[in-house]
Short mmCIF file of C-alpha atoms in Angstrom, two decimals:
data_model
loop_
_atom_site.label_atom_id
_atom_site.label_comp_id
_atom_site.label_asym_id
_atom_site.label_seq_id
_atom_site.Cartn_x
_atom_site.Cartn_y
_atom_site.Cartn_z
CA MET A 1 9.09 -28.97 0.62
CA LEU A 2 6.78 -26.58 -1.21
CA ALA A 3 8.41 -24.84 -4.15
CA LYS A 4 9.63 -21.36 -3.33
CA ARG A 5 8.09 -18.58 -5.41
CA ILE A 6 9.78 -15.75 -7.29
CA ILE A 7 7.54 -12.70 -7.58
CA PRO A 8 8.31 -9.57 -9.60
CA CYS A 9 6.57 -6.53 -8.12
CA LEU A 10 5.36 -3.72 -10.34
CA ASP A 11 4.78 -0.44 -8.55
CA VAL A 12 2.38 1.50 -10.75
CA LYS A 13 1.91 5.27 -10.86
CA ASP A 14 -0.06 7.09 -13.55
CA GLY A 15 -0.23 3.89 -15.61
CA ARG A 16 3.55 3.32 -15.65
CA THR A 17 5.84 1.03 -13.66
CA VAL A 18 8.12 3.03 -11.36
CA LYS A 19 10.85 2.22 -8.85
CA GLY A 20 12.55 4.24 -6.13
CA VAL A 21 14.93 3.85 -3.20
CA ASN A 22 13.50 3.69 0.34
CA PHE A 23 10.09 4.49 -1.20
CA VAL A 24 11.19 7.82 -2.80
CA ASP A 25 12.98 9.17 -5.92
CA LEU A 26 10.80 7.27 -8.38
CA ARG A 27 11.97 6.58 -11.93
CA ASP A 28 10.17 5.02 -14.88
CA ALA A 29 10.60 1.28 -15.48
CA GLY A 30 8.21 0.65 -18.36
CA ASP A 31 4.71 -0.40 -19.32
CA PRO A 32 3.22 -2.68 -16.63
CA VAL A 33 1.27 -4.90 -19.02
CA GLU A 34 4.30 -5.43 -21.27
CA LEU A 35 6.49 -6.19 -18.24
CA ALA A 36 3.90 -8.60 -16.88
CA TRP A 37 3.87 -10.52 -20.15
CA GLN A 38 7.69 -10.68 -20.20
CA TYR A 39 7.81 -12.00 -16.63
CA SER A 40 5.20 -14.66 -17.33
CA GLN A 41 7.31 -15.80 -20.29
CA GLN A 42 10.50 -15.83 -18.18
CA GLY A 43 9.01 -18.14 -15.57
CA ALA A 44 7.89 -15.85 -12.78
CA ASP A 45 5.58 -17.72 -10.41
CA GLU A 46 3.32 -14.79 -9.59
CA LEU A 47 3.14 -11.03 -10.03
CA VAL A 48 2.22 -8.23 -7.65
CA PHE A 49 0.93 -4.87 -8.86
CA LEU A 50 0.78 -2.02 -6.36
CA ASP A 51 -0.87 1.27 -7.28
CA ILE A 52 1.55 3.05 -4.99
CA THR A 53 -0.19 6.43 -4.82
CA ALA A 54 -3.80 5.18 -4.73
CA THR A 55 -4.08 5.41 -0.94
CA HIS A 56 -2.04 8.62 -0.75
CA GLU A 57 -4.14 10.28 -3.47
CA GLY A 58 -7.42 8.68 -2.46
CA ARG A 59 -7.99 6.88 -5.78
CA LYS A 60 -9.28 3.45 -6.59
CA THR A 61 -6.97 0.86 -8.12
CA MET A 62 -7.05 0.66 -11.89
CA ILE A 63 -9.62 -1.87 -13.05
CA ASP A 64 -8.52 -1.38 -16.65
CA LEU A 65 -4.96 -2.46 -15.81
CA VAL A 66 -6.25 -5.64 -14.19
CA LYS A 67 -8.32 -6.51 -17.26
CA SER A 68 -5.35 -5.91 -19.56
CA VAL A 69 -2.99 -8.00 -17.43
CA ALA A 70 -5.54 -10.82 -17.12
CA ARG A 71 -5.72 -11.01 -20.92
CA GLN A 72 -1.92 -11.16 -21.26
CA VAL A 73 -0.65 -13.47 -18.51
CA ASN A 74 -1.44 -16.99 -17.33
CA ILE A 75 0.16 -16.81 -13.88
CA PRO A 76 -1.54 -15.61 -10.68
CA PHE A 77 -1.34 -11.93 -9.88
CA THR A 78 -2.14 -9.79 -6.88
CA ILE A 79 -3.27 -6.18 -7.02
CA GLY A 80 -3.17 -3.60 -4.26
CA GLY A 81 -3.69 0.09 -3.69
CA GLY A 82 -6.81 1.99 -2.69
CA ILE A 83 -8.82 -1.06 -1.63
CA ASN A 84 -10.98 0.06 1.26
CA GLU A 85 -14.16 -2.04 1.10
CA LEU A 86 -15.61 -5.30 -0.17
CA LYS A 87 -16.90 -3.82 -3.42
CA ASP A 88 -13.38 -2.69 -4.37
CA ALA A 89 -12.09 -6.24 -3.97
CA ASP A 90 -15.12 -7.69 -5.75
CA ALA A 91 -14.51 -5.45 -8.77
CA LEU A 92 -10.84 -6.46 -8.96
CA LEU A 93 -11.67 -10.14 -8.72
CA ALA A 94 -14.30 -9.78 -11.42
CA ALA A 95 -11.74 -8.00 -13.63
CA GLY A 96 -9.35 -10.95 -13.37
CA ALA A 97 -7.11 -10.49 -10.30
CA ASP A 98 -6.29 -13.67 -8.35
CA LYS A 99 -5.64 -11.95 -5.02
CA ILE A 100 -5.92 -8.52 -3.51
CA SER A 101 -3.40 -6.82 -1.25
CA ILE A 102 -4.47 -4.48 1.53
CA ASN A 103 -2.17 -2.39 3.66
CA SER A 104 -3.17 1.00 5.13
CA ALA A 105 -6.89 0.22 4.95
CA ALA A 106 -6.41 -2.96 7.00
CA VAL A 107 -4.56 -1.09 9.76
CA ARG A 108 -7.24 1.61 9.90
CA ASN A 109 -10.05 -0.96 9.81
CA PRO A 110 -8.80 -4.41 10.85
CA ASN A 111 -12.33 -5.83 10.41
CA LEU A 112 -11.76 -5.43 6.67
CA ILE A 113 -9.48 -8.49 6.81
CA ASP A 114 -12.24 -10.55 8.46
CA GLU A 115 -14.83 -9.35 5.93
CA LEU A 116 -12.65 -10.09 2.91
CA ALA A 117 -11.63 -13.53 4.18
CA LYS A 118 -15.24 -14.41 4.96
CA SER A 119 -16.52 -13.17 1.59
CA PHE A 120 -13.80 -14.46 -0.74
CA GLY A 121 -11.67 -16.91 1.25
CA SER A 122 -8.35 -16.35 3.01
CA GLN A 123 -6.39 -17.43 -0.08
CA PHE A 124 -7.61 -14.26 -1.80
CA VAL A 125 -6.38 -11.90 0.94
CA VAL A 126 -2.78 -10.69 1.13
CA VAL A 127 -1.96 -8.29 3.94
CA ALA A 128 0.99 -6.10 2.97
CA VAL A 129 3.04 -4.59 5.77
CA ASP A 130 5.60 -1.82 5.37
CA THR A 131 7.95 -1.78 8.33
CA ARG A 132 10.86 0.35 9.47
CA LEU A 133 13.17 0.03 12.46
CA VAL A 134 12.52 2.95 14.83
CA ASP A 135 14.94 2.95 17.78
CA THR A 136 14.79 -0.75 18.68
CA GLN A 137 11.29 -1.63 17.41
CA ASN A 138 10.04 -2.49 13.95
CA LEU A 139 6.96 -0.31 13.48
CA VAL A 140 4.22 -0.44 10.84
CA HIS A 141 4.15 2.45 8.35
CA LEU A 142 1.18 3.54 6.25
CA ARG A 143 0.36 5.50 3.09
CA GLY A 144 3.26 4.15 1.04
CA GLY A 145 5.63 4.52 3.97
CA ARG A 146 4.80 8.17 4.58
CA GLU A 147 3.10 7.74 7.95
CA GLN A 148 4.67 6.09 11.00
CA THR A 149 2.41 4.33 13.50
CA ASP A 150 3.13 3.06 17.00
CA ILE A 151 2.00 -0.45 15.98
CA ILE A 152 4.63 -3.15 16.51
CA THR A 153 5.08 -5.04 13.24
CA GLU A 154 5.13 -8.57 14.63
CA ALA A 155 1.99 -8.00 16.73
CA TRP A 156 0.11 -6.59 13.73
CA ILE A 157 1.11 -9.49 11.48
CA LYS A 158 -0.10 -12.01 14.09
CA GLU A 159 -3.40 -10.14 14.33
CA ALA A 160 -3.77 -10.10 10.55
CA GLU A 161 -3.26 -13.86 10.50
CA SER A 162 -5.83 -14.38 13.24
CA ARG A 163 -8.36 -12.30 11.30
CA GLY A 164 -8.03 -14.45 8.18
CA ALA A 165 -5.15 -13.12 6.09
CA GLY A 166 -3.96 -15.86 3.75
CA GLU A 167 -0.52 -14.44 3.17
CA ILE A 168 1.76 -11.66 4.46
CA LEU A 169 3.85 -9.45 2.16
CA LEU A 170 6.48 -7.88 4.40
CA THR A 171 8.54 -4.99 3.05
CA SER A 172 11.52 -3.72 4.99
CA MET A 173 11.64 -0.01 4.21
CA ASP A 174 15.19 0.14 5.56
CA HIS A 175 16.28 -2.34 2.89
CA ASP A 176 13.92 -1.32 0.06
CA GLY A 177 15.75 -0.31 -3.11
CA THR A 178 19.18 -0.50 -1.46
CA LYS A 179 20.16 -3.82 -3.15
CA ASN A 180 22.04 -4.80 0.01
CA GLY A 181 19.99 -7.93 0.68
CA PHE A 182 16.73 -8.81 2.39
CA ASP A 183 16.19 -8.20 6.11
CA VAL A 184 16.86 -11.84 6.93
CA SER A 185 16.80 -11.46 10.73
CA LEU A 186 13.40 -9.76 10.77
CA LEU A 187 11.97 -12.18 8.20
CA SER A 188 13.22 -15.19 10.20
CA LYS A 189 11.59 -13.86 13.34
CA ILE A 190 8.24 -13.16 11.64
CA ASN A 191 8.25 -16.44 9.72
CA ALA A 192 8.74 -18.39 12.94
CA ALA A 193 5.81 -16.55 14.56
CA ILE A 194 3.13 -17.26 11.91
CA ASN A 195 1.65 -20.26 10.13
CA ILE A 196 0.71 -18.63 6.80
CA PRO A 197 3.01 -17.94 3.85
CA LEU A 198 5.40 -15.01 4.16
CA ILE A 199 6.65 -13.06 1.14
CA ALA A 200 9.97 -11.26 1.61
CA SER A 201 10.28 -7.81 0.05
CA GLY A 202 12.90 -5.10 0.10
CA GLY A 203 16.62 -5.25 -0.63
CA ALA A 204 17.23 -7.76 -3.43
CA GLY A 205 20.39 -6.84 -5.34
CA ASN A 206 21.76 -10.13 -6.69
CA GLU A 207 21.00 -13.85 -6.96
CA GLN A 208 22.81 -14.65 -3.70
CA HIS A 209 20.37 -12.48 -1.77
CA PHE A 210 17.55 -14.81 -2.87
CA VAL A 211 19.56 -17.86 -1.86
CA ASP A 212 20.24 -16.27 1.54
CA VAL A 213 16.65 -15.28 2.26
CA PHE A 214 15.29 -18.74 1.43
CA GLN A 215 18.02 -20.65 3.27
CA GLN A 216 18.26 -18.41 6.32
CA SER A 217 14.69 -17.25 6.94
CA GLY A 218 12.57 -20.01 5.38
CA VAL A 219 10.16 -17.59 3.72
CA ASP A 220 7.77 -18.96 1.11
CA ALA A 221 8.40 -16.38 -1.59
CA ALA A 222 10.75 -13.54 -2.44
CA LEU A 223 9.65 -10.40 -4.23
CA ALA A 224 11.76 -7.83 -6.05
CA ALA A 225 11.31 -5.00 -8.49
CA SER A 226 14.21 -3.01 -9.94
CA VAL A 227 16.63 -5.94 -10.35
CA PHE A 228 14.03 -7.57 -12.61
CA HIS A 229 12.76 -4.42 -14.34
CA TYR A 230 16.22 -3.28 -15.42
CA GLY A 231 17.43 -6.76 -16.39
CA GLU A 232 20.03 -7.08 -13.64
CA ILE A 233 18.62 -10.50 -12.71
CA LEU A 234 16.89 -12.77 -15.22
CA ILE A 235 14.37 -15.15 -13.66
CA PRO A 236 15.58 -18.31 -15.51
CA ASP A 237 19.16 -17.63 -14.31
CA LEU A 238 17.94 -16.98 -10.77
CA LYS A 239 15.99 -20.24 -10.66
CA ASP A 240 19.03 -22.16 -11.94
CA ILE A 241 21.14 -20.75 -9.10
CA LEU A 242 18.45 -21.54 -6.53
CA ARG A 243 18.27 -25.15 -7.77
CA LYS A 244 22.06 -25.45 -7.54
CA ASN A 245 21.70 -24.40 -3.90
CA HIS A 246 19.12 -27.14 -3.30
CA ILE A 247 16.20 -24.72 -3.10
CA VAL A 248 13.04 -26.15 -4.65
CA VAL A 249 11.54 -23.89 -7.33
CA ARG A 250 8.98 -24.49 -10.07
#
């Protein structure tokens, strides 16, 4: 079995790490570079940085942040937000990012996935998907969750895989920030439908939630933000509990 990955996510706005509930009511959680260094020391497997208002405000992701993080940490990190074309990704890679994450831009221009995979390799391309249950269907949402589409989440994820996505980062907006646990049923369904790694996001509140998502859905990685930022879960403790539950971690 491949080792499961624990990934702190740093949502960045105006150069600071922030966290909200269901994508709103943001509060400050610290300096992203300092947090990144702490997580790398604690034993995080990877990091994800999302410039959460880049698409909404039409800005490019912060190259300077990437350079600073690359100097401080020795674990892989992904950066997303405002990436709309190859040159955006190229600049981030040159600055030190290991992967890029695309979300709204990929939905608006699915060929972007093909172009990125062809230019840099699938392992460089993470397609992030924000989903919310609307009536009985999980639908894709854009612009940091502000814009509902009529695109069925599972169908879009399968298309992203077919176009060359190397990994899917799936955030349940219904669970995000609630600390009530990951959306295990949705994650199980999606994980069974694809052949590339799936990262679970949205809902982590305690160590048991990580045990549950790995054991019940089989995802490759679990991502969380506030429980790590505010010290509610320490990564070494979390990995100890996962090992005790026979889950392979690094």
